PDB file of C-alpha atoms in Angstrom:
ATOM      1  CA  ASP A   1     -15.763  15.170  -8.788  1.00  0.00           C
ATOM      2  CA  GLY A   2     -13.907  14.936 -12.590  1.00  0.00           C
ATOM      3  CA  PRO A   3     -10.589  16.568 -13.702  1.00  0.00           C
ATOM      4  CA  TYR A   4      -9.741  20.541 -13.851  1.00  0.00           C
ATOM      5  CA  PRO A   5      -8.911  21.998 -17.044  1.00  0.00           C
ATOM      6  CA  ILE A   6      -4.971  21.718 -16.336  1.00  0.00           C
ATOM      7  CA  HIS A   7      -5.287  18.157 -15.300  1.00  0.00           C
ATOM      8  CA  GLU A   8      -7.225  17.648 -18.706  1.00  0.00           C
ATOM      9  CA  VAL A   9      -4.240  19.692 -20.162  1.00  0.00           C
ATOM     10  CA  ILE A  10      -1.665  17.412 -18.750  1.00  0.00           C
ATOM     11  CA  HIS A  11      -3.446  14.065 -19.290  1.00  0.00           C
ATOM     12  CA  ASN A  12      -4.013  15.187 -22.999  1.00  0.00           C
ATOM     13  CA  LEU A  13      -0.137  15.843 -23.353  1.00  0.00           C
ATOM     14  CA  HIS A  14       0.827  12.464 -24.224  1.00  0.00           C
ATOM     15  CA  TYR A  15      -1.754  12.446 -27.345  1.00  0.00           C
ATOM     16  CA  GLY A  16      -1.609  15.885 -28.976  1.00  0.00           C
ATOM     17  CA  ASP A  17       0.510  16.299 -32.076  1.00  0.00           C
ATOM     18  CA  ASN A  18       2.404  19.395 -30.730  1.00  0.00           C
ATOM     19  CA  PRO A  19       3.179  18.949 -27.016  1.00  0.00           C
ATOM     20  CA  ALA A  20       5.030  22.827 -26.784  1.00  0.00           C
ATOM     21  CA  LEU A  21       1.095  23.999 -26.587  1.00  0.00           C
ATOM     22  CA  ALA A  22       0.570  22.631 -23.413  1.00  0.00           C
ATOM     23  CA  LEU A  23       2.560  25.093 -21.531  1.00  0.00           C
ATOM     24  CA  PRO A  24       1.327  28.371 -22.655  1.00  0.00           C
ATOM     25  CA  PHE A  25      -1.752  27.519 -22.179  1.00  0.00           C
ATOM     26  CA  THR A  26      -0.978  26.011 -18.900  1.00  0.00           C
ATOM     27  CA  ARG A  27      -0.407  29.637 -18.478  1.00  0.00           C
ATOM     28  CA  SER A  28      -3.575  31.182 -19.650  1.00  0.00           C
ATOM     29  CA  LEU A  29      -5.327  28.732 -17.574  1.00  0.00           C
ATOM     30  CA  LEU A  30      -3.146  30.087 -14.474  1.00  0.00           C
ATOM     31  CA  GLY A  31      -3.721  33.515 -15.579  1.00  0.00           C
ATOM     32  CA  ALA A  32      -7.584  33.432 -15.944  1.00  0.00           C
ATOM     33  CA  TYR A  33      -8.232  31.313 -12.579  1.00  0.00           C
ATOM     34  CA  PRO A  34      -4.895  31.380 -10.152  1.00  0.00           C
ATOM     35  CA  LYS A  35      -6.784  29.151  -7.618  1.00  0.00           C
ATOM     36  CA  ALA A  36      -6.386  25.915  -9.907  1.00  0.00           C
ATOM     37  CA  VAL A  37      -3.256  25.281  -8.617  1.00  0.00           C
ATOM     38  CA  GLU A  38      -4.890  24.582  -5.539  1.00  0.00           C
ATOM     39  CA  GLU A  39      -7.899  22.299  -6.734  1.00  0.00           C
ATOM     40  CA  GLU A  40      -7.433  17.929  -6.676  1.00  0.00           C
ATOM     41  CA  ASP A  41      -9.095  15.680  -9.484  1.00  0.00           C
ATOM     42  CA  GLY A  42     -11.035  12.790  -8.568  1.00  0.00           C
ATOM     43  CA  ARG A  43      -7.953  11.101  -7.073  1.00  0.00           C
ATOM     44  CA  GLY A  44      -6.741  13.595  -4.773  1.00  0.00           C
ATOM     45  CA  ASN A  45      -4.418  15.109  -7.195  1.00  0.00           C
ATOM     46  CA  LEU A  46      -3.440  18.425  -7.158  1.00  0.00           C
ATOM     47  CA  PRO A  47      -1.512  19.727 -10.756  1.00  0.00           C
ATOM     48  CA  LEU A  48       1.952  19.198  -9.654  1.00  0.00           C
ATOM     49  CA  HIS A  49       1.314  15.802  -8.806  1.00  0.00           C
ATOM     50  CA  HIS A  50      -0.527  14.913 -12.220  1.00  0.00           C
ATOM     51  CA  ALA A  51       2.057  16.620 -13.940  1.00  0.00           C
ATOM     52  CA  LEU A  52       5.081  14.716 -12.334  1.00  0.00           C
ATOM     53  CA  ALA A  53       3.064  11.153 -12.073  1.00  0.00           C
ATOM     54  CA  HIS A  54       2.824  11.471 -16.123  1.00  0.00           C
ATOM     55  CA  ALA A  55       6.152  12.807 -16.830  1.00  0.00           C
ATOM     56  CA  GLN A  56       9.019   9.681 -17.350  1.00  0.00           C
ATOM     57  CA  GLY A  57      12.683   9.768 -17.354  1.00  0.00           C
ATOM     58  CA  ALA A  58      13.380   7.712 -20.418  1.00  0.00           C
ATOM     59  CA  GLU A  59      14.331   8.820 -23.708  1.00  0.00           C
ATOM     60  CA  LYS A  60      11.548   7.343 -25.504  1.00  0.00           C
ATOM     61  CA  GLN A  61       9.335   9.865 -23.710  1.00  0.00           C
ATOM     62  CA  ALA A  62      12.169  12.795 -23.144  1.00  0.00           C
ATOM     63  CA  GLU A  63       9.790  15.510 -25.375  1.00  0.00           C
ATOM     64  CA  SER A  64       6.680  15.626 -23.952  1.00  0.00           C
ATOM     65  CA  SER A  65       8.330  14.915 -20.397  1.00  0.00           C
ATOM     66  CA  LYS A  66      10.675  18.116 -20.749  1.00  0.00           C
ATOM     67  CA  VAL A  67       7.119  19.943 -21.451  1.00  0.00           C
ATOM     68  CA  LEU A  68       5.736  18.265 -18.490  1.00  0.00           C
ATOM     69  CA  GLY A  69       8.622  19.432 -16.128  1.00  0.00           C
ATOM     70  CA  ASP A  70       8.522  22.760 -17.574  1.00  0.00           C
ATOM     71  CA  ILE A  71       4.522  22.868 -16.471  1.00  0.00           C
ATOM     72  CA  ALA A  72       5.517  21.141 -12.897  1.00  0.00           C
ATOM     73  CA  ARG A  73       8.013  23.929 -12.531  1.00  0.00           C
ATOM     74  CA  LEU A  74       5.211  26.538 -13.287  1.00  0.00           C
ATOM     75  CA  LEU A  75       2.918  24.752 -10.746  1.00  0.00           C
ATOM     76  CA  TYR A  76       5.644  25.099  -8.368  1.00  0.00           C
ATOM     77  CA  ASN A  77       6.457  28.300  -8.477  1.00  0.00           C
ATOM     78  CA  GLU A  78       3.092  29.490  -8.393  1.00  0.00           C
ATOM     79  CA  TYR A  79       1.789  26.877  -5.460  1.00  0.00           C
ATOM     80  CA  PRO A  80       4.966  25.952  -3.218  1.00  0.00           C
ATOM     81  CA  LYS A  81       2.950  24.423  -0.453  1.00  0.00           C
ATOM     82  CA  ALA A  82       1.843  21.557  -2.729  1.00  0.00           C
ATOM     83  CA  VAL A  83       4.981  19.702  -2.305  1.00  0.00           C
ATOM     84  CA  SER A  84       3.853  18.902   1.347  1.00  0.00           C
ATOM     85  CA  PHE A  85       0.683  17.178   0.440  1.00  0.00           C
ATOM     86  CA  ALA A  86       0.764  13.437  -0.705  1.00  0.00           C
ATOM     87  CA  ASP A  87      -1.880  11.865  -3.206  1.00  0.00           C
ATOM     88  CA  ARG A  88      -3.709   8.504  -1.835  1.00  0.00           C
ATOM     89  CA  SER A  89      -0.738   6.445  -2.744  1.00  0.00           C
ATOM     90  CA  GLU A  90       0.996   8.506  -0.480  1.00  0.00           C
ATOM     91  CA  HIS A  91       3.225   9.969  -3.336  1.00  0.00           C
ATOM     92  CA  TYR A  92       4.439  13.121  -2.565  1.00  0.00           C
ATOM     93  CA  PRO A  93       6.002  15.412  -5.349  1.00  0.00           C
ATOM     94  CA  LEU A  94       9.037  14.255  -4.345  1.00  0.00           C
ATOM     95  CA  HIS A  95       8.679  10.811  -4.546  1.00  0.00           C
ATOM     96  CA  HIS A  96       7.562  11.520  -8.574  1.00  0.00           C
ATOM     97  CA  ILE A  97      10.961  12.995  -9.093  1.00  0.00           C
ATOM     98  CA  ALA A  98      13.098  10.511  -7.404  1.00  0.00           C
ATOM     99  CA  ARG A  99      11.405   8.139  -9.829  1.00  0.00           C
ATOM    100  CA  ILE A 100      11.983  10.151 -12.640  1.00  0.00           C
ATOM    101  CA  MET A 101      15.293  10.946 -11.680  1.00  0.00           C
ATOM    102  CA  GLY A 102      15.873   7.188 -10.883  1.00  0.00           C
ATOM    103  CA  GLN A 103      15.058   6.458 -14.484  1.00  0.00           C
ATOM    104  CA  THR A 104      17.079   9.031 -15.997  1.00  0.00           C
ATOM    105  CA  ALA A 105      20.362   7.100 -14.434  1.00  0.00           C
ATOM    106  CA  GLY A 106      21.713  10.293 -14.125  1.00  0.00           C
ATOM    107  CA  SER A 107      21.844  10.779 -18.041  1.00  0.00           C
ATOM    108  CA  SER A 108      23.902  13.866 -18.939  1.00  0.00           C
ATOM    109  CA  LYS A 109      21.051  14.628 -21.667  1.00  0.00           C
ATOM    110  CA  ARG A 110      18.125  14.223 -18.920  1.00  0.00           C
ATOM    111  CA  ALA A 111      18.945  14.533 -15.361  1.00  0.00           C
ATOM    112  CA  PRO A 112      20.259  18.360 -15.221  1.00  0.00           C
ATOM    113  CA  PHE A 113      16.979  19.468 -16.456  1.00  0.00           C
ATOM    114  CA  TRP A 114      15.307  17.244 -13.267  1.00  0.00           C
ATOM    115  CA  ALA A 115      17.975  17.897 -11.078  1.00  0.00           C
ATOM    116  CA  PRO A 116      17.085  21.722  -9.913  1.00  0.00           C
ATOM    117  CA  LEU A 117      13.474  20.663  -9.298  1.00  0.00           C
ATOM    118  CA  PHE A 118      14.463  17.975  -7.141  1.00  0.00           C
ATOM    119  CA  MET A 119      16.916  19.813  -5.261  1.00  0.00           C
ATOM    120  CA  ASP A 120      14.551  23.069  -4.500  1.00  0.00           C
ATOM    121  CA  ILE A 121      11.464  20.822  -3.385  1.00  0.00           C
ATOM    122  CA  MET A 122      13.979  18.525  -1.098  1.00  0.00           C
ATOM    123  CA  ASN A 123      15.305  22.037   0.430  1.00  0.00           C
ATOM    124  CA  GLN A 124      12.196  23.151   1.114  1.00  0.00           C
ATOM    125  CA  ASP A 125      10.925  20.469   2.838  1.00  0.00           C
ATOM    126  CA  GLU A 126      13.568  17.629   4.046  1.00  0.00           C
ATOM    127  CA  SER A 127      10.974  15.673   5.885  1.00  0.00           C
ATOM    128  CA  ILE A 128       9.341  14.874   3.132  1.00  0.00           C
ATOM    129  CA  LEU A 129      12.323  12.446   2.700  1.00  0.00           C
ATOM    130  CA  GLU A 130      11.543  10.373   5.615  1.00  0.00           C
ATOM    131  CA  LYS A 131       7.782  10.033   4.068  1.00  0.00           C
ATOM    132  CA  LEU A 132       6.624   6.646   2.733  1.00  0.00           C
ATOM    133  CA  ASP A 133       4.177   5.725   0.076  1.00  0.00           C
ATOM    134  CA  THR A 134       1.688   2.936   0.005  1.00  0.00           C
ATOM    135  CA  LYS A 135       4.952   0.332  -0.535  1.00  0.00           C
ATOM    136  CA  GLY A 136       6.903   1.772   2.240  1.00  0.00           C
ATOM    137  CA  ARG A 137       9.162   3.164   0.247  1.00  0.00           C
ATOM    138  CA  SER A 138      10.862   7.043   0.651  1.00  0.00           C
ATOM    139  CA  PRO A 139      12.026   9.285  -2.205  1.00  0.00           C
ATOM    140  CA  LEU A 140      15.300   7.351  -1.773  1.00  0.00           C
ATOM    141  CA  HIS A 141      13.828   4.157  -2.200  1.00  0.00           C
ATOM    142  CA  VAL A 142      11.922   4.948  -5.214  1.00  0.00           C
ATOM    143  CA  LEU A 143      15.280   6.566  -6.964  1.00  0.00           C
ATOM    144  CA  CYS A 144      16.894   3.110  -6.241  1.00  0.00           C
ATOM    145  CA  PHE A 145      14.235   0.772  -7.219  1.00  0.00           C
ATOM    146  CA  HIS A 146      13.824   3.011 -10.564  1.00  0.00           C
ATOM    147  CA  LEU A 147      17.434   2.798 -11.688  1.00  0.00           C
ATOM    148  CA  GLY A 148      16.197  -0.756 -12.908  1.00  0.00           C
ATOM    149  CA  ASP A 149      13.470   1.117 -15.526  1.00  0.00           C
ATOM    150  CA  ALA A 150      17.028   2.683 -16.842  1.00  0.00           C
ATOM    151  CA  ALA A 151      18.587  -0.634 -17.039  1.00  0.00           C
ATOM    152  CA  VAL A 152      15.362  -1.903 -19.513  1.00  0.00           C
ATOM    153  CA  ASP A 153      15.684   1.862 -21.331  1.00  0.00           C
ATOM    154  CA  ASN A 154      19.143   0.790 -22.024  1.00  0.00           C
ATOM    155  CA  GLU A 155      18.934  -2.228 -23.667  1.00  0.00           C
ATOM    156  CA  ASP A 156      18.584  -0.318 -27.220  1.00  0.00           C
ATOM    157  CA  GLY A 157      22.240   0.205 -26.698  1.00  0.00           C
ATOM    158  CA  ALA A 158      22.219   3.767 -25.675  1.00  0.00           C
ATOM    159  CA  THR A 159      25.216   4.701 -23.217  1.00  0.00           C
ATOM    160  CA  TYR A 160      24.989   6.933 -20.257  1.00  0.00           C
ATOM    161  CA  GLU A 161      27.058  10.141 -19.362  1.00  0.00           C
ATOM    162  CA  ARG A 162      26.551  10.674 -15.816  1.00  0.00           C
ATOM    163  CA  SER A 163      25.913  14.436 -15.067  1.00  0.00           C
ATOM    164  CA  PRO A 164      27.493  16.246 -12.418  1.00  0.00           C
ATOM    165  CA  GLU A 165      23.514  17.322 -11.534  1.00  0.00           C
ATOM    166  CA  PHE A 166      22.882  13.616 -10.468  1.00  0.00           C
ATOM    167  CA  ASP A 167      25.668  13.017  -8.623  1.00  0.00           C
ATOM    168  CA  ASP A 168      24.790  16.781  -6.101  1.00  0.00           C
ATOM    169  CA  VAL A 169      21.368  15.118  -6.245  1.00  0.00           C
ATOM    170  CA  ILE A 170      22.357  11.546  -5.073  1.00  0.00           C
ATOM    171  CA  ARG A 171      24.858  12.808  -2.132  1.00  0.00           C
ATOM    172  CA  THR A 172      22.498  15.066  -0.907  1.00  0.00           C
ATOM    173  CA  ILE A 173      19.686  12.697  -0.716  1.00  0.00           C
ATOM    174  CA  VAL A 174      21.389  10.057   0.510  1.00  0.00           C
ATOM    175  CA  LEU A 175      23.276  12.402   3.404  1.00  0.00           C
ATOM    176  CA  ARG A 176      19.848  13.806   4.015  1.00  0.00           C
ATOM    177  CA  SER A 177      17.999  10.572   4.060  1.00  0.00           C
ATOM    178  CA  ALA A 178      19.690   8.895   7.211  1.00  0.00           C
ATOM    179  CA  PRO A 179      16.501   7.594   9.025  1.00  0.00           C
ATOM    180  CA  VAL A 180      15.746   5.588   6.180  1.00  0.00           C
ATOM    181  CA  LEU A 181      19.203   4.475   4.894  1.00  0.00           C
ATOM    182  CA  ARG A 182      18.370   0.843   6.399  1.00  0.00           C
ATOM    183  CA  LEU A 183      14.577   0.883   6.403  1.00  0.00           C
ATOM    184  CA  GLU A 184      13.019  -2.440   4.129  1.00  0.00           C
ATOM    185  CA  ASP A 185      10.107  -1.711   2.001  1.00  0.00           C
ATOM    186  CA  VAL A 186       6.740  -3.691   2.307  1.00  0.00           C
ATOM    187  CA  ASP A 187       8.484  -6.408  -0.003  1.00  0.00           C
ATOM    188  CA  GLY A 188      11.694  -6.287   2.599  1.00  0.00           C
ATOM    189  CA  GLN A 189      13.989  -4.446   0.326  1.00  0.00           C
ATOM    190  CA  THR A 190      16.631  -1.302   1.314  1.00  0.00           C
ATOM    191  CA  PRO A 191      18.030   0.754  -0.915  1.00  0.00           C
ATOM    192  CA  PHE A 192      21.174  -1.025  -0.461  1.00  0.00           C
ATOM    193  CA  TYR A 193      19.366  -4.301  -1.554  1.00  0.00           C
ATOM    194  CA  MET A 194      17.431  -2.942  -4.819  1.00  0.00           C
ATOM    195  CA  LEU A 195      20.937  -1.460  -6.192  1.00  0.00           C
ATOM    196  CA  ASN A 196      22.902  -5.227  -5.343  1.00  0.00           C
ATOM    197  CA  ARG A 197      19.843  -6.629  -7.418  1.00  0.00           C
ATOM    198  CA  GLU A 198      20.515  -5.048 -10.857  1.00  0.00           C
ATOM    199  CA  LEU A 199      24.169  -4.970  -9.945  1.00  0.00           C
ATOM    200  CA  GLY A 200      23.557  -8.868 -10.156  1.00  0.00           C
ATOM    201  CA  ARG A 201      21.467  -8.624 -13.251  1.00  0.00           C
ATOM    202  CA  GLY A 202      24.507  -7.713 -15.427  1.00  0.00           C
ATOM    203  CA  SER A 203      23.448  -4.131 -16.219  1.00  0.00           C
ATOM    204  CA  ASP A 204      27.126  -3.434 -17.591  1.00  0.00           C
ATOM    205  CA  LYS A 205      26.230  -0.098 -18.569  1.00  0.00           C
ATOM    206  CA  LEU A 206      24.841   1.639 -15.901  1.00  0.00           C
ATOM    207  CA  ALA A 207      27.344  -0.388 -13.402  1.00  0.00           C
ATOM    208  CA  GLY A 208      29.344   2.727 -12.892  1.00  0.00           C
ATOM    209  CA  THR A 209      25.920   4.659 -11.909  1.00  0.00           C
ATOM    210  CA  LEU A 210      24.661   2.060  -9.861  1.00  0.00           C
ATOM    211  CA  ARG A 211      28.194   1.664  -7.718  1.00  0.00           C
ATOM    212  CA  PHE A 212      28.356   5.338  -7.212  1.00  0.00           C
ATOM    213  CA  VAL A 213      24.753   5.430  -5.626  1.00  0.00           C
ATOM    214  CA  LYS A 214      25.453   2.297  -3.453  1.00  0.00           C
ATOM    215  CA  ASP A 215      29.054   3.774  -2.509  1.00  0.00           C
ATOM    216  CA  GLU A 216      27.353   6.693  -1.273  1.00  0.00           C
ATOM    217  CA  ILE A 217      24.855   4.973   0.582  1.00  0.00           C
ATOM    218  CA  ASN A 218      27.701   2.621   2.519  1.00  0.00           C
ATOM    219  CA  MET A 219      29.378   5.785   3.057  1.00  0.00           C
ATOM    220  CA  ALA A 220      26.411   7.620   5.022  1.00  0.00           C
ATOM    221  CA  LYS A 221      25.993   4.148   6.595  1.00  0.00           C
ATOM    222  CA  ARG A 222      28.994   4.274   8.134  1.00  0.00           C
ATOM    223  CA  LYS A 223      28.621   7.691   9.521  1.00  0.00           C
ATOM    224  CA  ALA A 224      24.819   6.694  10.838  1.00  0.00           C
ATOM    225  CA  PRO A 225      23.542   5.002  14.275  1.00  0.00           C
ATOM    226  CA  GLU A 226      23.949   1.372  13.512  1.00  0.00           C
ATOM    227  CA  LYS A 227      20.049   0.980  14.047  1.00  0.00           C
ATOM    228  CA  SER A 228      18.162   3.576  11.935  1.00  0.00           C
ATOM    229  CA  PRO A 229      15.568   5.707  14.307  1.00  0.00           C
ATOM    230  CA  THR A 230      12.061   4.650  13.831  1.00  0.00           C
ATOM    231  CA  ALA A 231      10.946   6.101  10.212  1.00  0.00           C
ATOM    232  CA  LYS A 232       7.075   7.706  10.627  1.00  0.00           C
ATOM    233  CA  GLU A 233       5.133   6.610   7.961  1.00  0.00           C
ATOM    234  CA  SER A 234       2.768   9.793   6.438  1.00  0.00           C
ATOM    235  CA  GLY A 235      -0.755   9.938   6.877  1.00  0.00           C
ATOM    236  CA  ASP A 236      -2.404   8.602  10.188  1.00  0.00           C
ATOM    237  CA  ARG A 237      -0.298   5.263   9.681  1.00  0.00           C
ATOM    238  CA  VAL A 238       1.566   4.242  12.784  1.00  0.00           C
ATOM    239  CA  ASP A 239       5.069   4.742  12.995  1.00  0.00           C
ATOM    240  CA  ILE A 240       7.410   1.387  11.595  1.00  0.00           C
ATOM    241  CA  GLU A 241      10.896   0.144  12.445  1.00  0.00           C
ATOM    242  CA  LYS A 242      12.673  -2.247  10.390  1.00  0.00           C
ATOM    243  CA  LYS A 243      16.397  -3.323  10.182  1.00  0.00           C
ATOM    244  CA  GLU A 244      18.427  -4.612   7.620  1.00  0.00           C
TER     245      GLU A 244
END
């Protein structure tokens, strides 16, 4: 029930002296044993989940995360069906990439790298936008929540120039997430609330990004029904309905 070789490659990427070797090694493993992309580790993670769970959108992890992004793209191309499976925390690959996109805050240096994979997965299985993790969060909730991580990463004085690719991701995910726009997570937080919370904390350098996402959600809410349809949780859990 232990980790498989590809899971080990991904896990050890953070500790190696030459992260760039991980991608060709992963290609070699898949060439020798293509079915490896379908095998879960002891925690129920497929290799794609494992790669995305380790990747971060912050500047400090940019090098290793880019390699993990290349590996994730390779794994996705080899086994696209992986996007429709959740891990034990009910995280789908789209939840993980939403976290990463939030952590980048749309940085023109990092967001464009992740945006194409995000869009490809979202276009392949749009129903995942309504799937909730164990904290009751959709991918949109996760993205908004982790914009707070970007605020922390920004404390060293770095500034963000927002990328057009990030804006496209936001417009698309908000437009397609109408059923969960007003949904509260287990802590009673809607995506809109999360953005207001960060604005209230005085994240001045990210204020433009936070307001942009907030405005997109506001426009989508005006077009959506006053009361959101029931949002179905993934797995065998029951349907839940919450109002803002």
